[in-house]
Amino acid sequence: MSKFAVRSSAALIVGICLTACITQREQVLAPDASGIVIFAGDDQPVDGAQVRYVGAEGLASAVTRPDGSFKLQGLTEKRTIVAMPMGGVFRDSTLVKVSAPGLADAYASAAFINGGQAAQALYRVVVLMFPADAPDTPLHSLMRDCIAVPEQDHALHLAGYVAAIDPENPPDWFDENTAEAISEHLRLALPSSAFLPCEQMSEAYEMFRAQTEPLRTLENAAFYQAMPIEFRPSAEAGSQ
């Protein structure tokens, strides 16, 4: 094949790809969500806190009610993207930020299925707030050199809080999906890669895993509870 023919073929392929791959699609930037804001010091709801999505400009913020509850309006926009000309859905999330006087800014993640249509958050968004002068946790000491963003600092306080949860007697505001919601947010705020720059990487990751063990216990309990009785493992099998 001549060089001219090769170049012509390459140009044709590029042209076809650009025609097929550059398209406009509805993309969910944030889901409709409801949630609750809790003060970690006494497990009581926070009234009057401002709740908003991070990075979703144009969306109104919400203010928590006396019971700590709030609702956020989602946002779906048509955007030009480069993608193969086929449908598809994927799990996504948008960061939620909460502010209140005397308390440090707090964060959570609103998870949803992004399929090109307006979406509802997969579970109630639960946000734990801590005092503005809250002392550093032991995990802070191990990760002082590798915390990059405010939501990671909050996540370290959150990990310390959940470490003290009794899976047999969780707080009253815990529902069956709360453990999943907090676990997912912690995985997003502190993924495995976030520990790599830490000088004490191994120690920090081991502590983080130990602190979040109550969440995994609660998630497993909720999973087994949702199973039909005939498929649940027996107490004898679990002890083996």
PDB file of C-alpha atoms in Angstrom:
ATOM      1  CA  MET A   1       0.000   0.000   0.000  1.00  0.00           C
ATOM      2  CA  SER A   2       1.349   3.445  -0.894  1.00  0.00           C
ATOM      3  CA  LYS A   3       2.076   6.103   1.707  1.00  0.00           C
ATOM      4  CA  PHE A   4      -0.763   8.173   0.235  1.00  0.00           C
ATOM      5  CA  ALA A   5      -3.200   5.290   0.663  1.00  0.00           C
ATOM      6  CA  VAL A   6      -2.057   4.724   4.248  1.00  0.00           C
ATOM      7  CA  ARG A   7      -2.494   8.387   5.117  1.00  0.00           C
ATOM      8  CA  SER A   8      -5.894   8.478   3.452  1.00  0.00           C
ATOM      9  CA  SER A   9      -7.029   5.399   5.371  1.00  0.00           C
ATOM     10  CA  ALA A  10      -5.770   6.848   8.645  1.00  0.00           C
ATOM     11  CA  ALA A  11      -7.570  10.125   7.983  1.00  0.00           C
ATOM     12  CA  LEU A  12     -10.776   8.265   7.182  1.00  0.00           C
ATOM     13  CA  ILE A  13     -10.562   6.229  10.416  1.00  0.00           C
ATOM     14  CA  VAL A  14      -9.930   9.379  12.475  1.00  0.00           C
ATOM     15  CA  GLY A  15     -12.862  11.094  10.802  1.00  0.00           C
ATOM     16  CA  ILE A  16     -15.185   8.182  11.503  1.00  0.00           C
ATOM     17  CA  CYS A  17     -14.005   7.987  15.122  1.00  0.00           C
ATOM     18  CA  LEU A  18     -14.544  11.691  15.721  1.00  0.00           C
ATOM     19  CA  THR A  19     -17.999  11.487  14.205  1.00  0.00           C
ATOM     20  CA  ALA A  20     -18.915   8.472  16.287  1.00  0.00           C
ATOM     21  CA  CYS A  21     -17.142   9.279  19.534  1.00  0.00           C
ATOM     22  CA  ILE A  22     -17.821  12.976  20.109  1.00  0.00           C
ATOM     23  CA  THR A  23     -21.412  13.296  21.201  1.00  0.00           C
ATOM     24  CA  GLN A  24     -23.738  15.149  23.527  1.00  0.00           C
ATOM     25  CA  ARG A  25     -25.250  13.192  26.382  1.00  0.00           C
ATOM     26  CA  GLU A  26     -27.163  13.867  29.544  1.00  0.00           C
ATOM     27  CA  GLN A  27     -24.753  13.539  32.450  1.00  0.00           C
ATOM     28  CA  VAL A  28     -25.697  13.560  36.129  1.00  0.00           C
ATOM     29  CA  LEU A  29     -23.463  15.968  38.045  1.00  0.00           C
ATOM     30  CA  ALA A  30     -25.322  15.488  41.340  1.00  0.00           C
ATOM     31  CA  PRO A  31     -28.310  13.400  42.396  1.00  0.00           C
ATOM     32  CA  ASP A  32     -31.424  14.397  44.282  1.00  0.00           C
ATOM     33  CA  ALA A  33     -30.511  13.489  47.850  1.00  0.00           C
ATOM     34  CA  SER A  34     -31.807  13.552  51.371  1.00  0.00           C
ATOM     35  CA  GLY A  35     -29.719  13.154  54.479  1.00  0.00           C
ATOM     36  CA  ILE A  36     -28.989  14.000  58.074  1.00  0.00           C
ATOM     37  CA  VAL A  37     -26.243  15.949  59.859  1.00  0.00           C
ATOM     38  CA  ILE A  38     -25.107  14.681  63.267  1.00  0.00           C
ATOM     39  CA  PHE A  39     -22.741  16.201  65.821  1.00  0.00           C
ATOM     40  CA  ALA A  40     -20.268  13.464  66.689  1.00  0.00           C
ATOM     41  CA  GLY A  41     -19.783  14.789  70.220  1.00  0.00           C
ATOM     42  CA  ASP A  42     -23.221  13.712  71.455  1.00  0.00           C
ATOM     43  CA  ASP A  43     -24.858  11.996  68.449  1.00  0.00           C
ATOM     44  CA  GLN A  44     -27.469  14.751  68.291  1.00  0.00           C
ATOM     45  CA  PRO A  45     -28.752  16.382  65.066  1.00  0.00           C
ATOM     46  CA  VAL A  46     -27.284  19.698  63.936  1.00  0.00           C
ATOM     47  CA  ASP A  47     -29.919  22.363  63.268  1.00  0.00           C
ATOM     48  CA  GLY A  48     -29.264  25.236  60.849  1.00  0.00           C
ATOM     49  CA  ALA A  49     -26.171  23.788  59.128  1.00  0.00           C
ATOM     50  CA  GLN A  50     -25.582  24.747  55.497  1.00  0.00           C
ATOM     51  CA  VAL A  51     -25.352  21.790  53.116  1.00  0.00           C
ATOM     52  CA  ARG A  52     -24.197  22.016  49.503  1.00  0.00           C
ATOM     53  CA  TYR A  53     -22.664  20.013  46.711  1.00  0.00           C
ATOM     54  CA  VAL A  54     -18.996  20.609  45.926  1.00  0.00           C
ATOM     55  CA  GLY A  55     -18.249  21.358  42.277  1.00  0.00           C
ATOM     56  CA  ALA A  56     -21.878  21.634  41.148  1.00  0.00           C
ATOM     57  CA  GLU A  57     -22.136  25.365  40.623  1.00  0.00           C
ATOM     58  CA  GLY A  58     -25.606  26.820  40.275  1.00  0.00           C
ATOM     59  CA  LEU A  59     -27.261  24.442  42.718  1.00  0.00           C
ATOM     60  CA  ALA A  60     -28.878  25.951  45.785  1.00  0.00           C
ATOM     61  CA  SER A  61     -27.644  24.922  49.200  1.00  0.00           C
ATOM     62  CA  ALA A  62     -29.947  23.504  51.870  1.00  0.00           C
ATOM     63  CA  VAL A  63     -30.297  24.236  55.583  1.00  0.00           C
ATOM     64  CA  THR A  64     -30.809  21.421  58.067  1.00  0.00           C
ATOM     65  CA  ARG A  65     -34.036  21.230  60.039  1.00  0.00           C
ATOM     66  CA  PRO A  66     -34.171  20.804  63.847  1.00  0.00           C
ATOM     67  CA  ASP A  67     -33.943  17.027  63.369  1.00  0.00           C
ATOM     68  CA  GLY A  68     -30.760  17.477  61.293  1.00  0.00           C
ATOM     69  CA  SER A  69     -32.425  16.432  58.043  1.00  0.00           C
ATOM     70  CA  PHE A  70     -31.922  18.098  54.678  1.00  0.00           C
ATOM     71  CA  LYS A  71     -32.709  17.679  50.995  1.00  0.00           C
ATOM     72  CA  LEU A  72     -30.505  18.622  48.053  1.00  0.00           C
ATOM     73  CA  GLN A  73     -31.671  19.150  44.509  1.00  0.00           C
ATOM     74  CA  GLY A  74     -29.697  17.314  41.855  1.00  0.00           C
ATOM     75  CA  LEU A  75     -28.334  18.525  38.542  1.00  0.00           C
ATOM     76  CA  THR A  76     -28.283  16.834  35.141  1.00  0.00           C
ATOM     77  CA  GLU A  77     -26.752  18.598  32.128  1.00  0.00           C
ATOM     78  CA  LYS A  78     -26.215  17.807  28.473  1.00  0.00           C
ATOM     79  CA  ARG A  79     -22.474  17.798  27.887  1.00  0.00           C
ATOM     80  CA  THR A  80     -20.236  17.128  24.934  1.00  0.00           C
ATOM     81  CA  ILE A  81     -18.102  14.099  25.714  1.00  0.00           C
ATOM     82  CA  VAL A  82     -15.803  11.716  23.887  1.00  0.00           C
ATOM     83  CA  ALA A  83     -17.216   8.214  24.154  1.00  0.00           C
ATOM     84  CA  MET A  84     -18.033   5.190  22.091  1.00  0.00           C
ATOM     85  CA  PRO A  85     -21.498   5.422  20.529  1.00  0.00           C
ATOM     86  CA  MET A  86     -23.171   3.046  22.958  1.00  0.00           C
ATOM     87  CA  GLY A  87     -25.234   3.340  26.098  1.00  0.00           C
ATOM     88  CA  GLY A  88     -24.096   2.459  29.586  1.00  0.00           C
ATOM     89  CA  VAL A  89     -24.437   3.213  33.257  1.00  0.00           C
ATOM     90  CA  PHE A  90     -21.899   3.454  36.050  1.00  0.00           C
ATOM     91  CA  ARG A  91     -21.769   4.163  39.770  1.00  0.00           C
ATOM     92  CA  ASP A  92     -20.755   7.713  40.575  1.00  0.00           C
ATOM     93  CA  SER A  93     -20.781  10.101  43.521  1.00  0.00           C
ATOM     94  CA  THR A  94     -20.744  13.809  44.315  1.00  0.00           C
ATOM     95  CA  LEU A  95     -19.056  15.346  47.343  1.00  0.00           C
ATOM     96  CA  VAL A  96     -21.296  17.022  49.926  1.00  0.00           C
ATOM     97  CA  LYS A  97     -19.961  19.763  52.213  1.00  0.00           C
ATOM     98  CA  VAL A  98     -21.576  20.945  55.452  1.00  0.00           C
ATOM     99  CA  SER A  99     -20.741  24.097  57.420  1.00  0.00           C
ATOM    100  CA  ALA A 100     -21.981  25.303  60.808  1.00  0.00           C
ATOM    101  CA  PRO A 101     -20.735  27.890  63.352  1.00  0.00           C
ATOM    102  CA  GLY A 102     -18.235  26.476  65.836  1.00  0.00           C
ATOM    103  CA  LEU A 103     -17.827  23.237  63.910  1.00  0.00           C
ATOM    104  CA  ALA A 104     -15.240  22.152  61.351  1.00  0.00           C
ATOM    105  CA  ASP A 105     -16.483  21.724  57.800  1.00  0.00           C
ATOM    106  CA  ALA A 106     -17.698  18.176  57.277  1.00  0.00           C
ATOM    107  CA  TYR A 107     -18.027  16.012  54.180  1.00  0.00           C
ATOM    108  CA  ALA A 108     -19.927  13.020  52.845  1.00  0.00           C
ATOM    109  CA  SER A 109     -20.529  11.425  49.447  1.00  0.00           C
ATOM    110  CA  ALA A 110     -23.846  11.103  47.642  1.00  0.00           C
ATOM    111  CA  ALA A 111     -23.601   7.922  45.555  1.00  0.00           C
ATOM    112  CA  PHE A 112     -25.834   7.345  42.541  1.00  0.00           C
ATOM    113  CA  ILE A 113     -26.135   5.477  39.262  1.00  0.00           C
ATOM    114  CA  ASN A 114     -25.133   7.717  36.363  1.00  0.00           C
ATOM    115  CA  GLY A 115     -27.092   6.548  33.379  1.00  0.00           C
ATOM    116  CA  GLY A 116     -27.805   9.767  31.541  1.00  0.00           C
ATOM    117  CA  GLN A 117     -31.025  10.564  33.406  1.00  0.00           C
ATOM    118  CA  ALA A 118     -31.780  12.436  36.607  1.00  0.00           C
ATOM    119  CA  ALA A 119     -30.775  10.239  39.539  1.00  0.00           C
ATOM    120  CA  GLN A 120     -31.687   9.731  43.171  1.00  0.00           C
ATOM    121  CA  ALA A 121     -28.947   9.093  45.756  1.00  0.00           C
ATOM    122  CA  LEU A 122     -28.662   5.388  46.525  1.00  0.00           C
ATOM    123  CA  TYR A 123     -28.950   5.936  50.265  1.00  0.00           C
ATOM    124  CA  ARG A 124     -29.441   8.634  52.861  1.00  0.00           C
ATOM    125  CA  VAL A 125     -26.417  10.934  53.061  1.00  0.00           C
ATOM    126  CA  VAL A 126     -25.082  10.921  56.630  1.00  0.00           C
ATOM    127  CA  VAL A 127     -22.675  13.681  57.676  1.00  0.00           C
ATOM    128  CA  LEU A 128     -20.765  13.650  60.981  1.00  0.00           C
ATOM    129  CA  MET A 129     -19.518  17.009  62.265  1.00  0.00           C
ATOM    130  CA  PHE A 130     -16.701  17.644  64.736  1.00  0.00           C
ATOM    131  CA  PRO A 131     -15.715  20.707  66.813  1.00  0.00           C
ATOM    132  CA  ALA A 132     -13.530  23.258  65.063  1.00  0.00           C
ATOM    133  CA  ASP A 133     -10.913  22.709  67.779  1.00  0.00           C
ATOM    134  CA  ALA A 134     -11.147  18.914  67.846  1.00  0.00           C
ATOM    135  CA  PRO A 135      -7.733  17.419  68.710  1.00  0.00           C
ATOM    136  CA  ASP A 136      -5.900  15.335  66.142  1.00  0.00           C
ATOM    137  CA  THR A 137      -6.448  11.603  66.230  1.00  0.00           C
ATOM    138  CA  PRO A 138      -3.701   8.943  66.326  1.00  0.00           C
ATOM    139  CA  LEU A 139      -4.257   8.482  62.591  1.00  0.00           C
ATOM    140  CA  HIS A 140      -3.497  12.178  62.070  1.00  0.00           C
ATOM    141  CA  SER A 141      -0.090  11.593  63.633  1.00  0.00           C
ATOM    142  CA  LEU A 142       0.667   8.844  61.135  1.00  0.00           C
ATOM    143  CA  MET A 143      -0.626  10.768  58.114  1.00  0.00           C
ATOM    144  CA  ARG A 144       0.424  14.316  58.927  1.00  0.00           C
ATOM    145  CA  ASP A 145       2.778  14.368  55.945  1.00  0.00           C
ATOM    146  CA  CYS A 146       0.308  13.100  53.338  1.00  0.00           C
ATOM    147  CA  ILE A 147      -3.080  14.763  53.951  1.00  0.00           C
ATOM    148  CA  ALA A 148      -3.831  16.778  50.837  1.00  0.00           C
ATOM    149  CA  VAL A 149      -7.421  18.108  51.027  1.00  0.00           C
ATOM    150  CA  PRO A 150      -9.881  19.144  53.790  1.00  0.00           C
ATOM    151  CA  GLU A 151     -12.173  16.150  53.244  1.00  0.00           C
ATOM    152  CA  GLN A 152      -9.260  13.865  54.110  1.00  0.00           C
ATOM    153  CA  ASP A 153      -8.678  15.645  57.418  1.00  0.00           C
ATOM    154  CA  HIS A 154     -12.381  15.198  58.188  1.00  0.00           C
ATOM    155  CA  ALA A 155     -12.182  11.544  57.133  1.00  0.00           C
ATOM    156  CA  LEU A 156      -9.475  10.905  59.745  1.00  0.00           C
ATOM    157  CA  HIS A 157     -11.787  12.237  62.472  1.00  0.00           C
ATOM    158  CA  LEU A 158     -14.612  10.167  60.995  1.00  0.00           C
ATOM    159  CA  ALA A 159     -12.510   6.992  61.078  1.00  0.00           C
ATOM    160  CA  GLY A 160     -11.706   7.653  64.730  1.00  0.00           C
ATOM    161  CA  TYR A 161     -15.406   8.096  65.485  1.00  0.00           C
ATOM    162  CA  VAL A 162     -16.563   4.884  63.809  1.00  0.00           C
ATOM    163  CA  ALA A 163     -13.821   2.937  65.594  1.00  0.00           C
ATOM    164  CA  ALA A 164     -15.779   3.452  68.825  1.00  0.00           C
ATOM    165  CA  ILE A 165     -19.149   2.280  67.435  1.00  0.00           C
ATOM    166  CA  ASP A 166     -20.537  -0.855  69.043  1.00  0.00           C
ATOM    167  CA  PRO A 167     -21.960  -2.936  66.168  1.00  0.00           C
ATOM    168  CA  GLU A 168     -24.406  -4.511  68.640  1.00  0.00           C
ATOM    169  CA  ASN A 169     -25.711  -1.107  69.724  1.00  0.00           C
ATOM    170  CA  PRO A 170     -25.167   1.533  67.005  1.00  0.00           C
ATOM    171  CA  PRO A 171     -26.454   5.110  67.425  1.00  0.00           C
ATOM    172  CA  ASP A 172     -30.199   5.707  67.058  1.00  0.00           C
ATOM    173  CA  TRP A 173     -29.731   7.561  63.769  1.00  0.00           C
ATOM    174  CA  PHE A 174     -28.019   4.570  62.162  1.00  0.00           C
ATOM    175  CA  ASP A 175     -30.203   2.814  59.608  1.00  0.00           C
ATOM    176  CA  GLU A 176     -29.459  -0.293  57.552  1.00  0.00           C
ATOM    177  CA  ASN A 177     -27.653   1.682  54.844  1.00  0.00           C
ATOM    178  CA  THR A 178     -25.657   4.084  57.024  1.00  0.00           C
ATOM    179  CA  ALA A 179     -22.624   1.813  57.338  1.00  0.00           C
ATOM    180  CA  GLU A 180     -22.465   1.468  53.551  1.00  0.00           C
ATOM    181  CA  ALA A 181     -22.808   5.226  53.085  1.00  0.00           C
ATOM    182  CA  ILE A 182     -19.982   6.053  55.501  1.00  0.00           C
ATOM    183  CA  SER A 183     -17.776   3.227  54.200  1.00  0.00           C
ATOM    184  CA  GLU A 184     -18.113   4.412  50.626  1.00  0.00           C
ATOM    185  CA  HIS A 185     -17.284   7.976  51.563  1.00  0.00           C
ATOM    186  CA  LEU A 186     -14.186   6.880  53.480  1.00  0.00           C
ATOM    187  CA  ARG A 187     -13.031   4.787  50.513  1.00  0.00           C
ATOM    188  CA  LEU A 188     -13.416   7.808  48.244  1.00  0.00           C
ATOM    189  CA  ALA A 189     -11.777  10.285  50.617  1.00  0.00           C
ATOM    190  CA  LEU A 190      -8.987   7.912  51.663  1.00  0.00           C
ATOM    191  CA  PRO A 191      -8.407   5.397  48.861  1.00  0.00           C
ATOM    192  CA  SER A 192      -5.416   3.081  49.060  1.00  0.00           C
ATOM    193  CA  SER A 193      -3.441   5.493  46.873  1.00  0.00           C
ATOM    194  CA  ALA A 194      -3.815   8.238  49.509  1.00  0.00           C
ATOM    195  CA  PHE A 195      -1.617   6.231  51.870  1.00  0.00           C
ATOM    196  CA  LEU A 196       1.256   5.781  49.396  1.00  0.00           C
ATOM    197  CA  PRO A 197       2.893   9.204  50.010  1.00  0.00           C
ATOM    198  CA  CYS A 198       2.852   8.663  53.783  1.00  0.00           C
ATOM    199  CA  GLU A 199       6.208   8.017  55.380  1.00  0.00           C
ATOM    200  CA  GLN A 200       4.449   5.637  57.779  1.00  0.00           C
ATOM    201  CA  MET A 201       2.247   4.128  55.071  1.00  0.00           C
ATOM    202  CA  SER A 202       1.892   0.591  56.436  1.00  0.00           C
ATOM    203  CA  GLU A 203       1.143   1.685  59.990  1.00  0.00           C
ATOM    204  CA  ALA A 204      -1.394   4.269  58.800  1.00  0.00           C
ATOM    205  CA  TYR A 205      -3.250   1.855  56.549  1.00  0.00           C
ATOM    206  CA  GLU A 206      -3.352  -0.849  59.212  1.00  0.00           C
ATOM    207  CA  MET A 207      -4.773   1.624  61.734  1.00  0.00           C
ATOM    208  CA  PHE A 208      -7.358   2.850  59.232  1.00  0.00           C
ATOM    209  CA  ARG A 209      -8.467  -0.735  58.514  1.00  0.00           C
ATOM    210  CA  ALA A 210      -8.739  -1.474  62.225  1.00  0.00           C
ATOM    211  CA  GLN A 211     -10.705   1.706  62.936  1.00  0.00           C
ATOM    212  CA  THR A 212     -13.252   0.996  60.191  1.00  0.00           C
ATOM    213  CA  GLU A 213     -13.844  -2.641  61.184  1.00  0.00           C
ATOM    214  CA  PRO A 214     -17.173  -1.804  62.944  1.00  0.00           C
ATOM    215  CA  LEU A 215     -18.534  -0.539  59.616  1.00  0.00           C
ATOM    216  CA  ARG A 216     -17.678  -3.817  57.885  1.00  0.00           C
ATOM    217  CA  THR A 217     -19.338  -5.733  60.720  1.00  0.00           C
ATOM    218  CA  LEU A 218     -22.502  -3.646  60.347  1.00  0.00           C
ATOM    219  CA  GLU A 219     -22.460  -4.002  56.560  1.00  0.00           C
ATOM    220  CA  ASN A 220     -22.170  -7.777  56.836  1.00  0.00           C
ATOM    221  CA  ALA A 221     -24.988  -7.895  59.376  1.00  0.00           C
ATOM    222  CA  ALA A 222     -27.244  -5.877  57.065  1.00  0.00           C
ATOM    223  CA  PHE A 223     -26.309  -8.137  54.132  1.00  0.00           C
ATOM    224  CA  TYR A 224     -27.182 -11.326  56.013  1.00  0.00           C
ATOM    225  CA  GLN A 225     -30.358  -9.764  57.368  1.00  0.00           C
ATOM    226  CA  ALA A 226     -31.499  -9.063  53.809  1.00  0.00           C
ATOM    227  CA  MET A 227     -30.933 -12.687  52.779  1.00  0.00           C
ATOM    228  CA  PRO A 228     -33.836 -15.165  52.827  1.00  0.00           C
ATOM    229  CA  ILE A 229     -33.769 -17.097  56.102  1.00  0.00           C
ATOM    230  CA  GLU A 230     -33.050 -20.400  54.376  1.00  0.00           C
ATOM    231  CA  PHE A 231     -29.841 -18.976  52.871  1.00  0.00           C
ATOM    232  CA  ARG A 232     -28.447 -17.334  56.009  1.00  0.00           C
ATOM    233  CA  PRO A 233     -25.391 -19.009  57.533  1.00  0.00           C
ATOM    234  CA  SER A 234     -26.138 -20.730  60.826  1.00  0.00           C
ATOM    235  CA  ALA A 235     -24.497 -19.666  64.062  1.00  0.00           C
ATOM    236  CA  GLU A 236     -22.644 -22.987  64.107  1.00  0.00           C
ATOM    237  CA  ALA A 237     -21.285 -22.428  60.601  1.00  0.00           C
ATOM    238  CA  GLY A 238     -20.190 -18.911  61.516  1.00  0.00           C
ATOM    239  CA  SER A 239     -18.237 -20.189  64.505  1.00  0.00           C
ATOM    240  CA  GLN A 240     -16.271 -22.736  62.486  1.00  0.00           C
TER     241      GLN A 240
END
